[in-house]
């Protein structure tokens, strides 16, 4: 059995440091290998170093910074189950370099941060992160800025009743079982696309043998407009902690994250989003 492997890109910003916290905490549960990864970016360095003109060796700065983060994670998480933490620095275009390295390392999950509400509205979930989510063959766990790790009490899996859900939900069960969390499997219908209760019952009957987890709730909701807004409404009322979706062509994910819809939504910038890419 191979060791679970997590890649966590960092640019040393606040949101990427929060992502490292999530990566370390989840890595403890998966008993994983954690790789901290940095792609040097001149613009990022200028922002970070503008207050200290004496610092001129940017690569040296990055090496020391990432070594410090490795030492901190080792101290906090190795005793709690994390197998190892290493670091790598590679120059290149940020998103494509992250994706190339993830493929080389055959990682199981990429955990990275988003930039905040303005970038979210303009670019769905932040420019670099959105490119990684769109093009990655590996699962991507997205952590918004100013969201600090807490034990997830409820995962909300957004389903459009695809065959791949049977395998994707097993991944959610594995992570939820670490925390004894609930899982709500939710489909939101609209006036344009309504799934009736009989079909919902049929889908439930097909999914149940694959899950084998007691704390699962099947939810069918209807909403007058876009399914994403209906799901957002459900997340708020149900107090979900992590949104999970399977990303396939013409999937629920594509319905949720369109440019016009993202401008209407606010909830998803306040909770982590786990995009399952491989099943």
Short mmCIF file of C-alpha atoms in Angstrom, two decimals:
data_model
loop_
_atom_site.label_atom_id
_atom_site.label_comp_id
_atom_site.label_asym_id
_atom_site.label_seq_id
_atom_site.Cartn_x
_atom_site.Cartn_y
_atom_site.Cartn_z
CA UNK A 1 0.00 0.00 0.00
CA UNK A 2 1.47 3.33 -1.09
CA UNK A 3 1.70 6.29 1.26
CA UNK A 4 -0.82 9.08 0.68
CA UNK A 5 0.96 12.10 -0.77
CA UNK A 6 -0.08 15.76 -0.41
CA UNK A 7 1.36 18.67 -2.38
CA UNK A 8 0.95 22.13 -0.87
CA UNK A 9 2.12 25.05 -3.05
CA UNK A 10 3.00 28.18 -1.09
CA UNK A 11 3.91 31.76 -1.99
CA UNK A 12 4.29 32.59 1.75
CA UNK A 13 1.12 34.71 1.72
CA UNK A 14 -1.51 34.48 4.46
CA UNK A 15 -3.85 32.30 2.44
CA UNK A 16 -1.09 29.85 1.45
CA UNK A 17 0.01 29.55 5.09
CA UNK A 18 -3.56 28.62 6.03
CA UNK A 19 -3.42 25.98 3.31
CA UNK A 20 -0.26 24.55 4.89
CA UNK A 21 -2.12 24.26 8.18
CA UNK A 22 -4.89 22.29 6.46
CA UNK A 23 -2.34 20.17 4.59
CA UNK A 24 -0.51 19.30 7.80
CA UNK A 25 -3.69 18.49 9.74
CA UNK A 26 -5.16 16.34 6.97
CA UNK A 27 -1.75 14.77 6.46
CA UNK A 28 -1.77 13.65 10.08
CA UNK A 29 -5.01 11.75 9.51
CA UNK A 30 -3.97 10.22 6.18
CA UNK A 31 -0.51 9.41 7.61
CA UNK A 32 0.78 11.17 4.55
CA UNK A 33 3.93 12.53 3.02
CA UNK A 34 3.64 16.32 2.69
CA UNK A 35 5.56 18.31 0.10
CA UNK A 36 5.75 22.11 0.42
CA UNK A 37 6.35 23.58 -3.02
CA UNK A 38 7.36 27.08 -4.06
CA UNK A 39 7.54 28.65 -7.51
CA UNK A 40 9.52 31.93 -7.32
CA UNK A 41 7.49 34.90 -8.53
CA UNK A 42 9.05 38.38 -8.71
CA UNK A 43 5.78 40.22 -8.10
CA UNK A 44 5.08 38.20 -4.97
CA UNK A 45 8.56 38.87 -3.60
CA UNK A 46 8.25 42.62 -4.14
CA UNK A 47 5.08 42.64 -2.05
CA UNK A 48 6.66 40.59 0.72
CA UNK A 49 10.00 42.39 0.81
CA UNK A 50 8.96 45.99 0.20
CA UNK A 51 9.46 46.82 3.87
CA UNK A 52 12.98 45.40 3.96
CA UNK A 53 15.23 46.86 1.24
CA UNK A 54 18.26 45.03 2.62
CA UNK A 55 16.89 41.72 1.39
CA UNK A 56 18.05 41.26 -2.19
CA UNK A 57 18.69 37.55 -2.62
CA UNK A 58 15.17 36.38 -3.36
CA UNK A 59 15.99 32.73 -3.86
CA UNK A 60 17.93 32.64 -0.61
CA UNK A 61 14.95 34.25 1.09
CA UNK A 62 12.64 31.56 -0.34
CA UNK A 63 14.92 28.73 0.72
CA UNK A 64 15.16 29.99 4.29
CA UNK A 65 11.44 30.67 4.46
CA UNK A 66 10.40 27.24 3.23
CA UNK A 67 12.97 25.51 5.46
CA UNK A 68 11.45 27.35 8.41
CA UNK A 69 7.97 26.15 7.42
CA UNK A 70 9.21 22.57 7.11
CA UNK A 71 10.73 22.74 10.59
CA UNK A 72 7.51 24.13 12.03
CA UNK A 73 5.34 21.45 10.43
CA UNK A 74 7.75 18.72 11.51
CA UNK A 75 7.54 19.89 15.10
CA UNK A 76 3.75 20.10 15.15
CA UNK A 77 2.59 17.25 12.92
CA UNK A 78 5.17 14.46 12.79
CA UNK A 79 4.30 13.43 16.38
CA UNK A 80 0.62 13.35 15.38
CA UNK A 81 0.86 11.01 12.42
CA UNK A 82 2.35 12.90 9.47
CA UNK A 83 4.98 10.61 7.93
CA UNK A 84 7.28 13.27 6.48
CA UNK A 85 7.49 16.86 5.23
CA UNK A 86 9.87 17.99 2.53
CA UNK A 87 10.23 21.08 0.36
CA UNK A 88 11.01 21.85 -3.26
CA UNK A 89 11.61 25.09 -5.16
CA UNK A 90 11.30 25.23 -8.94
CA UNK A 91 11.24 28.21 -11.26
CA UNK A 92 8.62 28.50 -13.98
CA UNK A 93 5.08 29.65 -14.62
CA UNK A 94 3.23 29.15 -11.36
CA UNK A 95 0.19 27.06 -12.33
CA UNK A 96 1.83 24.93 -15.00
CA UNK A 97 4.86 24.26 -12.78
CA UNK A 98 2.61 23.14 -9.92
CA UNK A 99 0.73 20.81 -12.25
CA UNK A 100 3.93 19.36 -13.74
CA UNK A 101 5.42 18.72 -10.31
CA UNK A 102 2.17 17.13 -9.06
CA UNK A 103 2.27 14.73 -12.00
CA UNK A 104 5.94 13.88 -11.43
CA UNK A 105 5.35 13.15 -7.76
CA UNK A 106 2.07 11.30 -8.39
CA UNK A 107 0.38 13.13 -5.54
CA UNK A 108 -3.04 12.18 -4.21
CA UNK A 109 -4.13 15.71 -3.31
CA UNK A 110 -3.11 19.31 -3.92
CA UNK A 111 -4.01 21.70 -1.10
CA UNK A 112 -3.74 25.40 -1.87
CA UNK A 113 -5.16 28.77 -0.88
CA UNK A 114 -7.33 31.34 -2.64
CA UNK A 115 -6.77 35.07 -2.60
CA UNK A 116 -10.07 36.37 -1.24
CA UNK A 117 -13.40 37.80 -2.30
CA UNK A 118 -12.26 40.13 -5.08
CA UNK A 119 -10.21 37.51 -6.88
CA UNK A 120 -12.91 34.93 -6.25
CA UNK A 121 -15.55 37.05 -7.93
CA UNK A 122 -13.32 37.95 -10.83
CA UNK A 123 -11.73 34.57 -11.39
CA UNK A 124 -14.10 32.02 -9.82
CA UNK A 125 -11.67 30.86 -7.11
CA UNK A 126 -8.53 32.92 -7.64
CA UNK A 127 -6.45 33.06 -10.79
CA UNK A 128 -3.71 30.54 -10.06
CA UNK A 129 -5.91 28.22 -8.05
CA UNK A 130 -8.65 28.17 -10.68
CA UNK A 131 -6.11 27.15 -13.34
CA UNK A 132 -4.87 24.32 -11.16
CA UNK A 133 -8.42 23.15 -10.43
CA UNK A 134 -9.36 23.28 -14.10
CA UNK A 135 -6.32 21.42 -15.42
CA UNK A 136 -5.26 19.11 -12.59
CA UNK A 137 -5.68 15.34 -12.79
CA UNK A 138 -5.32 15.24 -8.99
CA UNK A 139 -7.83 16.20 -6.31
CA UNK A 140 -7.60 19.86 -5.26
CA UNK A 141 -8.55 21.05 -1.77
CA UNK A 142 -9.01 24.84 -1.84
CA UNK A 143 -8.62 26.87 1.36
CA UNK A 144 -9.89 30.47 1.36
CA UNK A 145 -7.91 33.29 2.91
CA UNK A 146 -8.59 33.84 6.63
CA UNK A 147 -10.05 30.35 7.00
CA UNK A 148 -8.16 28.52 9.72
CA UNK A 149 -8.28 24.78 10.30
CA UNK A 150 -11.06 23.35 12.41
CA UNK A 151 -12.38 19.83 12.76
CA UNK A 152 -15.01 19.37 10.04
CA UNK A 153 -18.35 18.40 11.49
CA UNK A 154 -20.15 18.12 8.16
CA UNK A 155 -19.12 17.53 4.55
CA UNK A 156 -21.60 18.53 1.87
CA UNK A 157 -21.21 16.53 -1.34
CA UNK A 158 -22.94 18.19 -4.29
CA UNK A 159 -24.21 15.52 -6.64
CA UNK A 160 -25.77 15.49 -10.08
CA UNK A 161 -26.20 11.72 -9.80
CA UNK A 162 -23.34 10.52 -11.97
CA UNK A 163 -22.01 6.98 -11.96
CA UNK A 164 -18.64 8.26 -10.71
CA UNK A 165 -20.30 9.51 -7.51
CA UNK A 166 -20.13 5.98 -6.15
CA UNK A 167 -16.34 6.09 -6.11
CA UNK A 168 -15.96 9.78 -5.30
CA UNK A 169 -18.12 9.52 -2.19
CA UNK A 170 -15.89 6.74 -0.88
CA UNK A 171 -13.09 9.31 -0.75
CA UNK A 172 -15.31 11.61 1.27
CA UNK A 173 -16.21 8.75 3.62
CA UNK A 174 -12.53 8.04 4.24
CA UNK A 175 -11.80 11.63 5.29
CA UNK A 176 -15.09 12.05 7.19
CA UNK A 177 -14.44 8.87 9.18
CA UNK A 178 -11.22 10.36 10.56
CA UNK A 179 -13.32 13.03 12.29
CA UNK A 180 -16.58 11.11 12.77
CA UNK A 181 -18.19 13.77 10.57
CA UNK A 182 -21.58 13.80 8.90
CA UNK A 183 -21.92 13.69 5.12
CA UNK A 184 -24.85 15.32 3.36
CA UNK A 185 -25.24 14.12 -0.23
CA UNK A 186 -27.21 16.93 -1.81
CA UNK A 187 -28.86 17.42 -5.17
CA UNK A 188 -30.41 20.79 -5.93
CA UNK A 189 -32.99 20.84 -8.71
CA UNK A 190 -34.36 23.88 -10.51
CA UNK A 191 -37.44 24.63 -12.57
CA UNK A 192 -35.46 23.91 -15.72
CA UNK A 193 -33.98 20.64 -14.47
CA UNK A 194 -36.03 18.86 -11.84
CA UNK A 195 -35.33 15.34 -10.59
CA UNK A 196 -38.45 13.74 -9.14
CA UNK A 197 -38.55 11.93 -5.83
CA UNK A 198 -38.82 8.48 -7.44
CA UNK A 199 -35.55 8.97 -9.31
CA UNK A 200 -33.96 10.38 -6.16
CA UNK A 201 -34.96 7.21 -4.27
CA UNK A 202 -33.51 5.06 -7.05
CA UNK A 203 -30.21 6.93 -6.93
CA UNK A 204 -30.09 6.59 -3.14
CA UNK A 205 -30.63 2.83 -3.42
CA UNK A 206 -27.74 2.58 -5.89
CA UNK A 207 -25.36 4.68 -3.78
CA UNK A 208 -26.01 3.12 -0.37
CA UNK A 209 -24.21 -0.23 -0.96
CA UNK A 210 -21.04 1.67 -1.93
CA UNK A 211 -20.89 3.91 1.12
CA UNK A 212 -21.04 1.83 4.32
CA UNK A 213 -20.99 4.84 6.61
CA UNK A 214 -23.71 5.57 9.14
CA UNK A 215 -23.61 9.35 9.22
CA UNK A 216 -24.86 9.96 5.68
CA UNK A 217 -27.92 12.03 4.79
CA UNK A 218 -29.51 12.13 1.32
CA UNK A 219 -31.03 15.47 0.50
CA UNK A 220 -33.14 16.56 -2.48
CA UNK A 221 -33.74 20.31 -2.68
CA UNK A 222 -35.40 22.49 -5.26
CA UNK A 223 -34.48 26.08 -6.03
CA UNK A 224 -36.06 28.60 -8.35
CA UNK A 225 -32.89 29.65 -10.14
CA UNK A 226 -29.30 28.40 -10.49
CA UNK A 227 -28.40 25.21 -8.59
CA UNK A 228 -25.30 26.92 -7.17
CA UNK A 229 -27.40 29.47 -5.31
CA UNK A 230 -29.64 26.70 -4.02
CA UNK A 231 -26.63 24.77 -2.79
CA UNK A 232 -25.25 27.90 -1.16
CA UNK A 233 -28.55 28.37 0.65
CA UNK A 234 -28.43 24.75 1.81
CA UNK A 235 -24.83 25.04 3.03
CA UNK A 236 -25.72 28.03 5.16
CA UNK A 237 -28.81 26.49 6.75
CA UNK A 238 -27.20 23.06 7.23
CA UNK A 239 -23.96 24.56 8.60
CA UNK A 240 -21.70 22.62 6.26
CA UNK A 241 -17.95 22.89 6.87
CA UNK A 242 -16.50 21.61 3.59
CA UNK A 243 -18.10 21.61 0.15
CA UNK A 244 -17.16 18.63 -2.03
CA UNK A 245 -17.83 18.24 -5.75
CA UNK A 246 -16.75 15.88 -8.49
CA UNK A 247 -15.32 17.71 -11.48
CA UNK A 248 -16.15 16.06 -14.80
CA UNK A 249 -17.10 17.49 -18.16
CA UNK A 250 -20.64 18.91 -18.14
CA UNK A 251 -20.77 18.21 -14.42
CA UNK A 252 -22.22 19.86 -11.36
CA UNK A 253 -18.92 21.66 -10.88
CA UNK A 254 -19.31 23.43 -14.21
CA UNK A 255 -22.81 24.53 -13.24
CA UNK A 256 -21.62 25.91 -9.91
CA UNK A 257 -18.61 27.86 -11.07
CA UNK A 258 -19.57 30.03 -13.99
CA UNK A 259 -18.55 33.67 -14.19
CA UNK A 260 -22.03 35.12 -13.75
CA UNK A 261 -22.93 32.78 -10.92
CA UNK A 262 -19.73 33.34 -8.95
CA UNK A 263 -20.50 37.06 -8.75
CA UNK A 264 -23.72 36.25 -6.89
CA UNK A 265 -22.17 33.86 -4.40
CA UNK A 266 -20.36 34.64 -1.18
CA UNK A 267 -20.46 31.48 0.92
CA UNK A 268 -17.84 29.53 -0.98
CA UNK A 269 -15.13 32.02 -0.12
CA UNK A 270 -15.69 31.28 3.56
CA UNK A 271 -15.37 27.48 3.57
CA UNK A 272 -12.94 25.03 2.01
CA UNK A 273 -13.82 23.44 -1.33
CA UNK A 274 -12.66 19.92 -2.19
CA UNK A 275 -12.75 19.22 -5.92
CA UNK A 276 -12.43 15.49 -6.61
CA UNK A 277 -10.71 15.00 -9.93
CA UNK A 278 -9.84 11.29 -10.00
CA UNK A 279 -11.93 8.27 -9.02
#
